[in-house]
Short mmCIF file of N, CA, C and O in Angstrom, two decimals:
data_model
loop_
_atom_site.label_atom_id
_atom_site.label_comp_id
_atom_site.label_asym_id
_atom_site.label_seq_id
_atom_site.Cartn_x
_atom_site.Cartn_y
_atom_site.Cartn_z
N MET Y 1205 -15.26 112.46 91.08
CA MET Y 1205 -15.28 111.45 90.03
C MET Y 1205 -16.64 110.76 89.99
O MET Y 1205 -17.16 110.45 88.93
N ARG Y 1206 -17.21 110.53 91.17
CA ARG Y 1206 -18.50 109.86 91.26
C ARG Y 1206 -19.61 110.66 90.53
O ARG Y 1206 -20.43 110.11 89.85
N ASP Y 1207 -19.61 112.01 90.72
CA ASP Y 1207 -20.62 112.85 90.07
C ASP Y 1207 -20.47 112.79 88.52
O ASP Y 1207 -21.48 112.81 87.81
N PHE Y 1208 -19.26 112.69 88.06
CA PHE Y 1208 -19.00 112.64 86.60
C PHE Y 1208 -19.56 111.38 86.00
O PHE Y 1208 -20.26 111.38 85.00
N ILE Y 1209 -19.32 110.25 86.69
CA ILE Y 1209 -19.84 108.94 86.17
C ILE Y 1209 -21.35 108.92 86.24
O ILE Y 1209 -21.99 108.55 85.27
N SER Y 1210 -21.96 109.39 87.30
CA SER Y 1210 -23.43 109.38 87.38
C SER Y 1210 -23.99 110.34 86.32
O SER Y 1210 -25.02 110.06 85.76
N GLY Y 1211 -23.32 111.48 86.08
CA GLY Y 1211 -23.77 112.42 85.08
C GLY Y 1211 -23.67 111.79 83.71
O GLY Y 1211 -24.56 111.89 82.83
N ALA Y 1212 -22.54 111.06 83.38
CA ALA Y 1212 -22.40 110.43 82.10
C ALA Y 1212 -23.43 109.30 81.94
O ALA Y 1212 -24.00 109.14 80.87
N ALA Y 1213 -23.65 108.55 82.99
CA ALA Y 1213 -24.63 107.47 82.95
C ALA Y 1213 -26.03 108.04 82.71
O ALA Y 1213 -26.81 107.51 81.95
N ARG Y 1214 -26.32 109.16 83.38
CA ARG Y 1214 -27.63 109.80 83.20
C ARG Y 1214 -27.78 110.27 81.76
O ARG Y 1214 -28.84 110.07 81.11
N THR Y 1215 -26.74 110.84 81.17
CA THR Y 1215 -26.79 111.30 79.78
C THR Y 1215 -26.99 110.10 78.83
O THR Y 1215 -27.80 110.19 77.90
N THR Y 1216 -26.32 109.02 79.09
CA THR Y 1216 -26.45 107.81 78.26
C THR Y 1216 -27.90 107.27 78.35
O THR Y 1216 -28.49 106.91 77.33
N ILE Y 1217 -28.44 107.24 79.53
CA ILE Y 1217 -29.85 106.75 79.71
C ILE Y 1217 -30.80 107.68 78.97
O ILE Y 1217 -31.70 107.21 78.29
N MET Y 1218 -30.61 108.99 79.08
CA MET Y 1218 -31.49 109.90 78.42
C MET Y 1218 -31.42 109.79 76.92
O MET Y 1218 -32.44 109.81 76.19
N LEU Y 1219 -30.20 109.66 76.36
CA LEU Y 1219 -30.05 109.49 74.92
C LEU Y 1219 -30.65 108.19 74.43
O LEU Y 1219 -31.31 108.12 73.40
N THR Y 1220 -30.51 107.10 75.21
CA THR Y 1220 -31.09 105.82 74.84
C THR Y 1220 -32.63 105.93 74.84
O THR Y 1220 -33.28 105.42 73.90
N CYS Y 1221 -33.18 106.58 75.84
CA CYS Y 1221 -34.63 106.75 75.89
C CYS Y 1221 -35.11 107.58 74.67
O CYS Y 1221 -36.14 107.26 74.08
N ALA Y 1222 -34.36 108.60 74.34
CA ALA Y 1222 -34.76 109.46 73.21
C ALA Y 1222 -34.73 108.69 71.96
O ALA Y 1222 -35.61 108.86 71.07
N LEU Y 1223 -33.78 107.79 71.76
CA LEU Y 1223 -33.70 106.98 70.56
C LEU Y 1223 -34.88 106.03 70.41
O LEU Y 1223 -35.37 105.77 69.30
N PHE Y 1224 -35.34 105.50 71.55
CA PHE Y 1224 -36.54 104.61 71.51
C PHE Y 1224 -37.83 105.43 71.37
O PHE Y 1224 -38.78 104.94 70.78
N LEU Y 1225 -37.91 106.59 71.92
CA LEU Y 1225 -39.14 107.35 71.91
C LEU Y 1225 -39.35 108.15 70.62
O LEU Y 1225 -40.45 108.40 70.22
N LEU Y 1226 -38.28 108.43 69.91
CA LEU Y 1226 -38.39 109.22 68.65
C LEU Y 1226 -39.24 108.44 67.60
O LEU Y 1226 -40.18 109.04 67.06
N PRO Y 1227 -39.00 107.18 67.35
CA PRO Y 1227 -39.86 106.49 66.38
C PRO Y 1227 -41.32 106.38 66.91
O PRO Y 1227 -42.28 106.52 66.13
N ALA Y 1228 -41.49 106.27 68.20
CA ALA Y 1228 -42.86 106.20 68.75
C ALA Y 1228 -43.59 107.53 68.57
O ALA Y 1228 -44.79 107.57 68.27
N ALA Y 1229 -42.85 108.64 68.67
CA ALA Y 1229 -43.46 109.92 68.49
C ALA Y 1229 -43.87 110.14 67.03
O ALA Y 1229 -44.94 110.68 66.74
N LYS Y 1230 -43.07 109.59 66.09
CA LYS Y 1230 -43.40 109.73 64.70
C LYS Y 1230 -44.66 108.90 64.39
O LYS Y 1230 -45.55 109.34 63.66
N VAL Y 1231 -44.77 107.68 64.92
CA VAL Y 1231 -45.97 106.87 64.73
C VAL Y 1231 -47.18 107.54 65.38
O VAL Y 1231 -48.26 107.55 64.78
N ALA Y 1232 -47.03 108.13 66.59
CA ALA Y 1232 -48.12 108.77 67.23
C ALA Y 1232 -48.63 109.99 66.44
O ALA Y 1232 -49.77 110.32 66.50
N ALA Y 1233 -47.70 110.63 65.69
CA ALA Y 1233 -48.10 111.82 64.91
C ALA Y 1233 -48.91 111.42 63.66
O ALA Y 1233 -49.48 112.29 63.04
N GLN Y 1234 -48.88 110.16 63.32
CA GLN Y 1234 -49.57 109.72 62.11
C GLN Y 1234 -51.02 109.29 62.45
O GLN Y 1234 -51.25 108.57 63.41
N LYS Y 1235 -51.98 109.79 61.71
CA LYS Y 1235 -53.39 109.46 61.89
C LYS Y 1235 -53.81 108.54 60.76
O LYS Y 1235 -53.49 108.79 59.60
N SER Y 1236 -54.52 107.46 61.10
CA SER Y 1236 -54.91 106.48 60.12
C SER Y 1236 -56.44 106.38 60.07
O SER Y 1236 -57.12 106.36 61.12
N PHE Y 1237 -57.00 106.29 58.87
CA PHE Y 1237 -58.44 106.13 58.65
C PHE Y 1237 -58.67 104.91 57.77
O PHE Y 1237 -57.96 104.72 56.78
N THR Y 1238 -59.65 104.10 58.07
CA THR Y 1238 -60.05 102.98 57.26
C THR Y 1238 -61.43 103.25 56.73
O THR Y 1238 -62.36 103.57 57.50
N LEU Y 1239 -61.62 103.14 55.43
CA LEU Y 1239 -62.88 103.38 54.77
C LEU Y 1239 -63.23 102.17 53.93
O LEU Y 1239 -62.47 101.82 53.02
N ASP Y 1240 -64.32 101.52 54.26
CA ASP Y 1240 -64.77 100.32 53.54
C ASP Y 1240 -65.94 100.69 52.59
O ASP Y 1240 -66.73 101.56 52.90
N SER Y 1241 -66.04 99.95 51.51
CA SER Y 1241 -67.16 100.11 50.60
C SER Y 1241 -68.43 99.60 51.31
O SER Y 1241 -68.38 98.91 52.33
N PRO Y 1242 -69.62 99.98 50.82
CA PRO Y 1242 -70.85 99.53 51.48
C PRO Y 1242 -70.98 98.02 51.65
O PRO Y 1242 -71.49 97.55 52.66
N ASP Y 1243 -70.41 97.24 50.68
CA ASP Y 1243 -70.51 95.79 50.81
C ASP Y 1243 -69.32 95.22 51.59
O ASP Y 1243 -69.23 94.04 51.83
N GLY Y 1244 -68.35 96.09 51.97
CA GLY Y 1244 -67.21 95.64 52.79
C GLY Y 1244 -66.09 94.95 52.04
O GLY Y 1244 -65.12 94.52 52.66
N ARG Y 1245 -66.18 94.85 50.73
CA ARG Y 1245 -65.16 94.11 49.98
C ARG Y 1245 -63.96 94.98 49.55
O ARG Y 1245 -62.87 94.48 49.35
N VAL Y 1246 -64.22 96.29 49.38
CA VAL Y 1246 -63.16 97.19 48.97
C VAL Y 1246 -62.77 98.04 50.18
O VAL Y 1246 -63.65 98.53 50.87
N ARG Y 1247 -61.52 98.15 50.46
CA ARG Y 1247 -61.03 98.90 51.63
C ARG Y 1247 -59.89 99.83 51.22
O ARG Y 1247 -59.01 99.42 50.48
N THR Y 1248 -59.95 101.02 51.73
CA THR Y 1248 -58.80 101.92 51.59
C THR Y 1248 -58.38 102.35 52.98
O THR Y 1248 -59.23 102.57 53.85
N VAL Y 1249 -57.07 102.46 53.20
CA VAL Y 1249 -56.51 102.95 54.40
C VAL Y 1249 -55.78 104.23 54.07
O VAL Y 1249 -54.87 104.24 53.23
N VAL Y 1250 -56.20 105.34 54.70
CA VAL Y 1250 -55.59 106.64 54.47
C VAL Y 1250 -54.78 107.02 55.72
O VAL Y 1250 -55.30 106.93 56.80
N LYS Y 1251 -53.54 107.39 55.45
CA LYS Y 1251 -52.65 107.79 56.57
C LYS Y 1251 -52.22 109.23 56.38
O LYS Y 1251 -51.75 109.61 55.27
N VAL Y 1252 -52.39 109.99 57.41
CA VAL Y 1252 -51.95 111.42 57.39
C VAL Y 1252 -50.74 111.47 58.29
O VAL Y 1252 -50.86 111.36 59.50
N GLY Y 1253 -49.55 111.61 57.69
CA GLY Y 1253 -48.34 111.71 58.45
C GLY Y 1253 -47.90 113.15 58.59
O GLY Y 1253 -48.60 114.09 58.19
N THR Y 1254 -46.71 113.37 59.08
CA THR Y 1254 -46.19 114.71 59.27
C THR Y 1254 -45.72 115.31 57.96
O THR Y 1254 -45.65 116.52 57.82
N SER Y 1255 -45.39 114.46 56.95
CA SER Y 1255 -44.87 114.99 55.70
C SER Y 1255 -45.75 114.70 54.50
O SER Y 1255 -45.61 115.33 53.44
N ALA Y 1256 -46.67 113.70 54.59
CA ALA Y 1256 -47.47 113.33 53.44
C ALA Y 1256 -48.77 112.66 53.83
O ALA Y 1256 -48.89 112.14 54.95
N VAL Y 1257 -49.69 112.62 52.87
CA VAL Y 1257 -50.91 111.80 52.99
C VAL Y 1257 -50.74 110.62 52.05
O VAL Y 1257 -50.37 110.83 50.88
N THR Y 1258 -50.93 109.43 52.56
CA THR Y 1258 -50.81 108.26 51.68
C THR Y 1258 -52.10 107.42 51.78
O THR Y 1258 -52.84 107.56 52.73
N TYR Y 1259 -52.31 106.61 50.77
CA TYR Y 1259 -53.46 105.68 50.83
C TYR Y 1259 -53.09 104.35 50.19
O TYR Y 1259 -52.18 104.25 49.36
N SER Y 1260 -53.79 103.32 50.63
CA SER Y 1260 -53.63 101.97 50.05
C SER Y 1260 -55.03 101.42 49.78
O SER Y 1260 -55.97 101.85 50.45
N VAL Y 1261 -55.12 100.45 48.89
CA VAL Y 1261 -56.41 99.90 48.51
C VAL Y 1261 -56.30 98.38 48.48
O VAL Y 1261 -55.31 97.83 47.99
N SER Y 1262 -57.29 97.73 49.03
CA SER Y 1262 -57.37 96.26 48.93
C SER Y 1262 -58.80 95.84 48.59
O SER Y 1262 -59.77 96.60 48.78
N HIS Y 1263 -58.89 94.60 48.02
CA HIS Y 1263 -60.18 94.07 47.64
C HIS Y 1263 -60.19 92.62 48.14
O HIS Y 1263 -59.33 91.84 47.84
N ASP Y 1264 -61.20 92.34 48.96
CA ASP Y 1264 -61.31 90.99 49.61
C ASP Y 1264 -60.00 90.61 50.26
O ASP Y 1264 -59.57 89.44 50.20
N GLY Y 1265 -59.35 91.55 50.94
CA GLY Y 1265 -58.12 91.26 51.68
C GLY Y 1265 -56.87 91.27 50.85
O GLY Y 1265 -55.76 91.18 51.39
N GLN Y 1266 -56.96 91.32 49.53
CA GLN Y 1266 -55.77 91.33 48.66
C GLN Y 1266 -55.35 92.76 48.34
O GLN Y 1266 -56.19 93.54 47.85
N THR Y 1267 -54.12 93.09 48.61
CA THR Y 1267 -53.64 94.43 48.37
C THR Y 1267 -53.54 94.71 46.89
O THR Y 1267 -52.92 93.94 46.12
N LEU Y 1268 -54.19 95.79 46.45
CA LEU Y 1268 -54.14 96.21 45.04
C LEU Y 1268 -53.17 97.38 44.86
O LEU Y 1268 -52.56 97.52 43.80
N LEU Y 1269 -53.10 98.23 45.84
CA LEU Y 1269 -52.25 99.41 45.79
C LEU Y 1269 -51.65 99.67 47.18
O LEU Y 1269 -52.40 99.79 48.15
N MET Y 1270 -50.32 99.68 47.25
CA MET Y 1270 -49.66 99.91 48.49
C MET Y 1270 -49.59 101.40 48.76
O MET Y 1270 -49.85 102.18 47.87
N ASP Y 1271 -49.18 101.79 49.98
CA ASP Y 1271 -49.11 103.21 50.37
C ASP Y 1271 -48.57 104.10 49.26
O ASP Y 1271 -47.41 104.03 48.89
N SER Y 1272 -49.48 104.92 48.74
CA SER Y 1272 -49.15 105.85 47.66
C SER Y 1272 -49.43 107.26 48.11
O SER Y 1272 -50.50 107.54 48.65
N PRO Y 1273 -48.50 108.18 47.89
CA PRO Y 1273 -48.71 109.54 48.36
C PRO Y 1273 -49.67 110.31 47.49
O PRO Y 1273 -49.82 110.03 46.30
N ILE Y 1274 -50.36 111.26 48.12
CA ILE Y 1274 -51.32 112.13 47.42
C ILE Y 1274 -50.81 113.57 47.64
O ILE Y 1274 -50.62 114.01 48.76
N SER Y 1275 -50.66 114.31 46.54
CA SER Y 1275 -50.35 115.74 46.69
C SER Y 1275 -50.63 116.39 45.38
O SER Y 1275 -50.74 115.75 44.34
N MET Y 1276 -50.74 117.71 45.41
CA MET Y 1276 -50.95 118.51 44.22
C MET Y 1276 -50.27 119.87 44.44
O MET Y 1276 -50.55 120.54 45.40
N LYS Y 1277 -49.39 120.19 43.51
CA LYS Y 1277 -48.63 121.47 43.58
C LYS Y 1277 -49.07 122.36 42.43
O LYS Y 1277 -49.03 121.93 41.30
N ILE Y 1278 -49.53 123.50 42.78
CA ILE Y 1278 -49.89 124.51 41.76
C ILE Y 1278 -48.87 125.60 41.84
O ILE Y 1278 -48.59 126.14 42.90
N GLU Y 1279 -48.24 125.95 40.72
CA GLU Y 1279 -47.15 126.92 40.69
C GLU Y 1279 -47.51 128.19 41.42
O GLU Y 1279 -48.57 128.80 41.17
N GLY Y 1280 -46.65 128.59 42.35
CA GLY Y 1280 -46.87 129.82 43.11
C GLY Y 1280 -47.86 129.71 44.24
O GLY Y 1280 -48.15 130.67 44.90
N LYS Y 1281 -48.39 128.51 44.45
CA LYS Y 1281 -49.37 128.30 45.53
C LYS Y 1281 -48.86 127.24 46.49
O LYS Y 1281 -47.83 126.59 46.25
N THR Y 1282 -49.54 127.10 47.58
CA THR Y 1282 -49.19 126.05 48.55
C THR Y 1282 -49.45 124.68 47.95
O THR Y 1282 -50.39 124.49 47.22
N ALA Y 1283 -48.62 123.74 48.28
CA ALA Y 1283 -48.79 122.37 47.85
C ALA Y 1283 -49.82 121.68 48.74
O ALA Y 1283 -49.69 121.67 49.94
N PHE Y 1284 -50.84 121.12 48.13
CA PHE Y 1284 -51.89 120.41 48.89
C PHE Y 1284 -51.36 118.98 49.15
O PHE Y 1284 -50.89 118.28 48.24
N GLY Y 1285 -51.47 118.56 50.39
CA GLY Y 1285 -51.04 117.20 50.76
C GLY Y 1285 -49.61 117.08 51.22
O GLY Y 1285 -49.17 116.00 51.57
N VAL Y 1286 -48.85 118.17 51.16
CA VAL Y 1286 -47.45 118.16 51.60
C VAL Y 1286 -47.36 118.80 52.95
O VAL Y 1286 -47.92 119.86 53.20
N ASN Y 1287 -46.70 118.16 53.91
CA ASN Y 1287 -46.66 118.61 55.32
C ASN Y 1287 -48.06 118.92 55.83
O ASN Y 1287 -48.35 120.02 56.28
N PRO Y 1288 -48.97 117.95 55.69
CA PRO Y 1288 -50.39 118.19 56.04
C PRO Y 1288 -50.64 118.37 57.52
O PRO Y 1288 -49.95 117.76 58.35
N ARG Y 1289 -51.57 119.26 57.82
CA ARG Y 1289 -51.99 119.47 59.22
C ARG Y 1289 -53.52 119.27 59.24
O ARG Y 1289 -54.29 120.16 58.87
N LEU Y 1290 -53.92 118.08 59.67
CA LEU Y 1290 -55.34 117.75 59.71
C LEU Y 1290 -56.03 118.53 60.78
O LEU Y 1290 -55.57 118.58 61.92
N THR Y 1291 -57.19 119.15 60.45
CA THR Y 1291 -57.95 119.92 61.43
C THR Y 1291 -59.24 119.20 61.82
O THR Y 1291 -59.68 119.36 62.95
N ARG Y 1292 -59.82 118.42 60.91
CA ARG Y 1292 -61.00 117.61 61.27
C ARG Y 1292 -61.23 116.57 60.18
O ARG Y 1292 -60.73 116.64 59.10
N SER Y 1293 -62.09 115.61 60.53
CA SER Y 1293 -62.43 114.55 59.63
C SER Y 1293 -63.88 114.08 59.90
O SER Y 1293 -64.36 114.27 61.05
N ASP Y 1294 -64.52 113.54 58.91
CA ASP Y 1294 -65.90 113.10 59.07
C ASP Y 1294 -66.14 111.95 58.04
O ASP Y 1294 -65.67 112.00 56.96
N VAL Y 1295 -66.87 110.95 58.51
CA VAL Y 1295 -67.25 109.83 57.61
C VAL Y 1295 -68.77 109.76 57.58
O VAL Y 1295 -69.46 109.84 58.62
N LYS Y 1296 -69.27 109.62 56.35
CA LYS Y 1296 -70.73 109.53 56.17
C LYS Y 1296 -71.02 108.40 55.14
O LYS Y 1296 -70.18 108.10 54.32
N THR Y 1297 -72.26 107.86 55.20
CA THR Y 1297 -72.72 106.89 54.24
C THR Y 1297 -73.84 107.50 53.40
O THR Y 1297 -74.71 108.19 53.94
N TYR Y 1298 -73.79 107.27 52.09
CA TYR Y 1298 -74.81 107.80 51.18
C TYR Y 1298 -75.42 106.64 50.39
O TYR Y 1298 -74.73 105.73 50.00
N ASP Y 1299 -76.72 106.72 50.22
CA ASP Y 1299 -77.44 105.74 49.40
C ASP Y 1299 -78.66 106.46 48.82
O ASP Y 1299 -79.65 106.68 49.52
N LYS Y 1300 -78.52 106.82 47.57
CA LYS Y 1300 -79.63 107.59 46.92
C LYS Y 1300 -79.80 107.18 45.46
O LYS Y 1300 -78.94 106.45 44.92
N GLN Y 1301 -80.89 107.57 44.87
CA GLN Y 1301 -81.12 107.28 43.47
C GLN Y 1301 -80.93 108.56 42.66
O GLN Y 1301 -81.39 109.64 43.05
N ILE Y 1302 -80.26 108.44 41.55
CA ILE Y 1302 -80.03 109.60 40.65
C ILE Y 1302 -80.92 109.33 39.38
O ILE Y 1302 -80.82 108.30 38.74
N VAL Y 1303 -81.72 110.30 39.07
CA VAL Y 1303 -82.56 110.23 37.89
C VAL Y 1303 -81.61 110.36 36.66
O VAL Y 1303 -80.78 111.26 36.56
N SER Y 1304 -81.83 109.47 35.68
CA SER Y 1304 -80.98 109.49 34.47
C SER Y 1304 -81.85 109.31 33.23
O SER Y 1304 -82.02 108.22 32.74
N PRO Y 1305 -82.44 110.40 32.75
CA PRO Y 1305 -83.37 110.29 31.60
C PRO Y 1305 -82.72 109.84 30.27
O PRO Y 1305 -83.42 109.36 29.42
N LEU Y 1306 -81.41 109.93 30.16
CA LEU Y 1306 -80.75 109.59 28.90
C LEU Y 1306 -80.02 108.24 28.97
O LEU Y 1306 -79.32 107.85 28.04
N TYR Y 1307 -80.13 107.51 30.07
CA TYR Y 1307 -79.45 106.26 30.25
C TYR Y 1307 -80.48 105.14 30.05
O TYR Y 1307 -81.68 105.37 30.06
N LYS Y 1308 -80.02 103.90 29.92
CA LYS Y 1308 -80.92 102.80 29.70
C LYS Y 1308 -81.82 102.51 30.92
O LYS Y 1308 -82.89 101.92 30.76
N LYS Y 1309 -81.40 102.96 32.10
CA LYS Y 1309 -82.19 102.84 33.31
C LYS Y 1309 -82.72 104.25 33.66
O LYS Y 1309 -82.05 105.23 33.45
N SER Y 1310 -83.91 104.30 34.20
CA SER Y 1310 -84.46 105.63 34.54
C SER Y 1310 -83.82 106.18 35.81
O SER Y 1310 -83.80 107.38 36.01
N GLU Y 1311 -83.29 105.32 36.69
CA GLU Y 1311 -82.57 105.77 37.90
C GLU Y 1311 -81.34 104.89 38.09
O GLU Y 1311 -81.30 103.72 37.74
N VAL Y 1312 -80.32 105.49 38.69
CA VAL Y 1312 -79.09 104.78 38.97
C VAL Y 1312 -78.81 104.96 40.50
O VAL Y 1312 -78.92 106.08 41.03
N ARG Y 1313 -78.47 103.89 41.15
CA ARG Y 1313 -78.18 103.88 42.55
C ARG Y 1313 -76.78 104.49 42.80
O ARG Y 1313 -75.80 104.07 42.16
N ASP Y 1314 -76.68 105.46 43.71
CA ASP Y 1314 -75.46 106.09 44.11
C ASP Y 1314 -75.20 105.76 45.57
O ASP Y 1314 -75.75 106.38 46.46
N ASN Y 1315 -74.41 104.68 45.79
CA ASN Y 1315 -74.21 104.15 47.14
C ASN Y 1315 -72.73 104.11 47.46
O ASN Y 1315 -71.93 103.44 46.79
N TYR Y 1316 -72.33 104.85 48.51
CA TYR Y 1316 -70.90 104.92 48.83
C TYR Y 1316 -70.72 105.40 50.26
O TYR Y 1316 -71.65 105.93 50.91
N LYS Y 1317 -69.49 105.22 50.78
CA LYS Y 1317 -69.12 105.80 52.08
C LYS Y 1317 -68.07 106.86 51.75
O LYS Y 1317 -67.22 106.66 50.88
N GLU Y 1318 -68.09 107.98 52.48
CA GLU Y 1318 -67.24 109.12 52.15
C GLU Y 1318 -66.44 109.56 53.42
O GLU Y 1318 -67.04 109.68 54.51
N LEU Y 1319 -65.17 109.77 53.24
CA LEU Y 1319 -64.31 110.33 54.24
C LEU Y 1319 -63.87 111.72 53.79
O LEU Y 1319 -63.29 111.85 52.71
N VAL Y 1320 -64.20 112.74 54.59
CA VAL Y 1320 -63.78 114.11 54.30
C VAL Y 1320 -62.75 114.53 55.32
O VAL Y 1320 -63.00 114.48 56.53
N MET Y 1321 -61.59 114.91 54.90
CA MET Y 1321 -60.51 115.36 55.76
C MET Y 1321 -60.23 116.81 55.44
O MET Y 1321 -59.87 117.16 54.30
N ARG Y 1322 -60.34 117.67 56.44
CA ARG Y 1322 -60.07 119.11 56.28
C ARG Y 1322 -58.67 119.39 56.79
O ARG Y 1322 -58.28 118.91 57.85
N PHE Y 1323 -57.91 120.20 56.04
CA PHE Y 1323 -56.54 120.47 56.40
C PHE Y 1323 -56.31 121.97 56.56
O PHE Y 1323 -56.98 122.79 55.90
N ARG Y 1324 -55.34 122.32 57.39
CA ARG Y 1324 -54.92 123.71 57.49
C ARG Y 1324 -54.34 124.08 56.15
O ARG Y 1324 -53.69 123.29 55.47
N GLY Y 1325 -54.64 125.26 55.66
CA GLY Y 1325 -54.29 125.70 54.33
C GLY Y 1325 -55.55 125.76 53.49
O GLY Y 1325 -55.52 125.94 52.28
N ASP Y 1326 -56.70 125.46 54.11
CA ASP Y 1326 -58.02 125.61 53.52
C ASP Y 1326 -58.26 124.70 52.34
O ASP Y 1326 -58.65 125.12 51.26
N TYR Y 1327 -58.03 123.40 52.55
CA TYR Y 1327 -58.34 122.40 51.50
C TYR Y 1327 -58.81 121.12 52.18
O TYR Y 1327 -58.59 120.87 53.34
N ASP Y 1328 -59.54 120.31 51.38
CA ASP Y 1328 -60.02 119.01 51.83
C ASP Y 1328 -59.46 117.94 50.87
O ASP Y 1328 -59.22 118.23 49.71
N ILE Y 1329 -59.28 116.73 51.41
CA ILE Y 1329 -59.08 115.57 50.58
C ILE Y 1329 -60.27 114.67 50.93
O ILE Y 1329 -60.51 114.36 52.09
N ILE Y 1330 -61.03 114.32 49.89
CA ILE Y 1330 -62.24 113.57 50.03
C ILE Y 1330 -62.09 112.19 49.37
O ILE Y 1330 -61.71 112.12 48.19
N PHE Y 1331 -62.33 111.11 50.10
CA PHE Y 1331 -62.29 109.77 49.57
C PHE Y 1331 -63.73 109.22 49.57
O PHE Y 1331 -64.50 109.47 50.48
N ARG Y 1332 -64.01 108.46 48.51
CA ARG Y 1332 -65.29 107.74 48.44
C ARG Y 1332 -64.98 106.27 48.13
O ARG Y 1332 -64.15 105.95 47.28
N ALA Y 1333 -65.65 105.41 48.91
CA ALA Y 1333 -65.52 103.97 48.74
C ALA Y 1333 -66.83 103.45 48.22
O ALA Y 1333 -67.85 103.47 48.86
N TYR Y 1334 -66.80 103.01 46.95
CA TYR Y 1334 -67.94 102.38 46.24
C TYR Y 1334 -67.71 100.89 46.27
O TYR Y 1334 -66.58 100.40 46.49
N ASN Y 1335 -68.74 100.12 45.99
CA ASN Y 1335 -68.58 98.66 45.85
C ASN Y 1335 -67.64 98.32 44.68
O ASN Y 1335 -67.01 97.25 44.71
N GLU Y 1336 -67.54 99.20 43.71
CA GLU Y 1336 -66.73 98.98 42.51
C GLU Y 1336 -65.31 99.51 42.64
O GLU Y 1336 -64.46 99.28 41.74
N GLY Y 1337 -65.01 100.37 43.61
CA GLY Y 1337 -63.69 100.94 43.71
C GLY Y 1337 -63.58 102.16 44.59
O GLY Y 1337 -64.57 102.48 45.28
N ILE Y 1338 -62.47 102.81 44.57
CA ILE Y 1338 -62.16 103.97 45.41
C ILE Y 1338 -61.94 105.19 44.50
O ILE Y 1338 -61.35 105.08 43.47
N ALA Y 1339 -62.39 106.36 45.03
CA ALA Y 1339 -62.12 107.60 44.30
C ALA Y 1339 -61.68 108.64 45.33
O ALA Y 1339 -62.09 108.54 46.49
N TYR Y 1340 -60.84 109.57 44.92
CA TYR Y 1340 -60.48 110.66 45.81
C TYR Y 1340 -60.38 111.93 44.98
O TYR Y 1340 -60.15 111.94 43.78
N ARG Y 1341 -60.51 113.08 45.69
CA ARG Y 1341 -60.31 114.36 45.06
C ARG Y 1341 -59.82 115.38 46.08
O ARG Y 1341 -60.00 115.19 47.27
N ILE Y 1342 -59.14 116.40 45.58
CA ILE Y 1342 -58.68 117.48 46.44
C ILE Y 1342 -59.54 118.71 46.15
O ILE Y 1342 -59.74 119.06 44.97
N VAL Y 1343 -60.10 119.30 47.18
CA VAL Y 1343 -60.94 120.47 47.04
C VAL Y 1343 -60.30 121.65 47.74
O VAL Y 1343 -60.07 121.62 48.94
N ALA Y 1344 -59.99 122.67 46.99
CA ALA Y 1344 -59.42 123.92 47.53
C ALA Y 1344 -60.53 124.87 47.83
O ALA Y 1344 -61.41 125.10 47.02
N HIS Y 1345 -60.50 125.50 49.02
CA HIS Y 1345 -61.51 126.46 49.46
C HIS Y 1345 -61.05 127.90 49.35
O HIS Y 1345 -61.77 128.79 49.75
N SER Y 1346 -59.87 128.09 48.82
CA SER Y 1346 -59.28 129.45 48.81
C SER Y 1346 -60.03 130.28 47.75
O SER Y 1346 -60.55 129.75 46.76
N ARG Y 1347 -60.07 131.55 47.98
CA ARG Y 1347 -60.74 132.49 47.05
C ARG Y 1347 -59.77 132.83 45.96
O ARG Y 1347 -58.55 132.89 46.12
N GLY Y 1348 -60.32 133.10 44.81
CA GLY Y 1348 -59.47 133.52 43.66
C GLY Y 1348 -59.07 132.32 42.81
O GLY Y 1348 -59.41 131.18 43.11
N SER Y 1349 -58.39 132.63 41.76
CA SER Y 1349 -57.98 131.61 40.82
C SER Y 1349 -56.81 130.78 41.29
O SER Y 1349 -55.89 131.32 41.90
N LEU Y 1350 -56.81 129.52 40.98
CA LEU Y 1350 -55.72 128.65 41.35
C LEU Y 1350 -54.75 128.48 40.17
O LEU Y 1350 -53.67 127.96 40.35
N VAL Y 1351 -55.20 128.85 39.02
CA VAL Y 1351 -54.33 128.65 37.82
C VAL Y 1351 -53.97 129.95 37.17
O VAL Y 1351 -54.58 130.95 37.35
#
């Protein structure tokens, strides 16, 4: 009888530990990136979870957009951003002048910070943080037509 009780107690303890560790494992599987504009006033937080990529945007600490999923499905192809598997990421800052002969200014400043995230399935999701706002795009590296 003593072995049965200790075995049941052991099972209860193991199940209790599993219930507490399961949410922690889910949080640990999520990768979070913060990308600020060059002047630091616009911020986006990008989260890569096990099932989706989400992003949020704030300006001067005020939330403008809460966690919103990013994905793109092309018929007959893999869905980009669904069940993502991040393979690498890189953040860079750019500050250059673009010649604009047809605009009222001869040059326009192109100043932003960029986060490039590469995913298994041969695609990138690229975020840019400008002083004026946030932009993102999905870049597929697969050969052949997507449409």
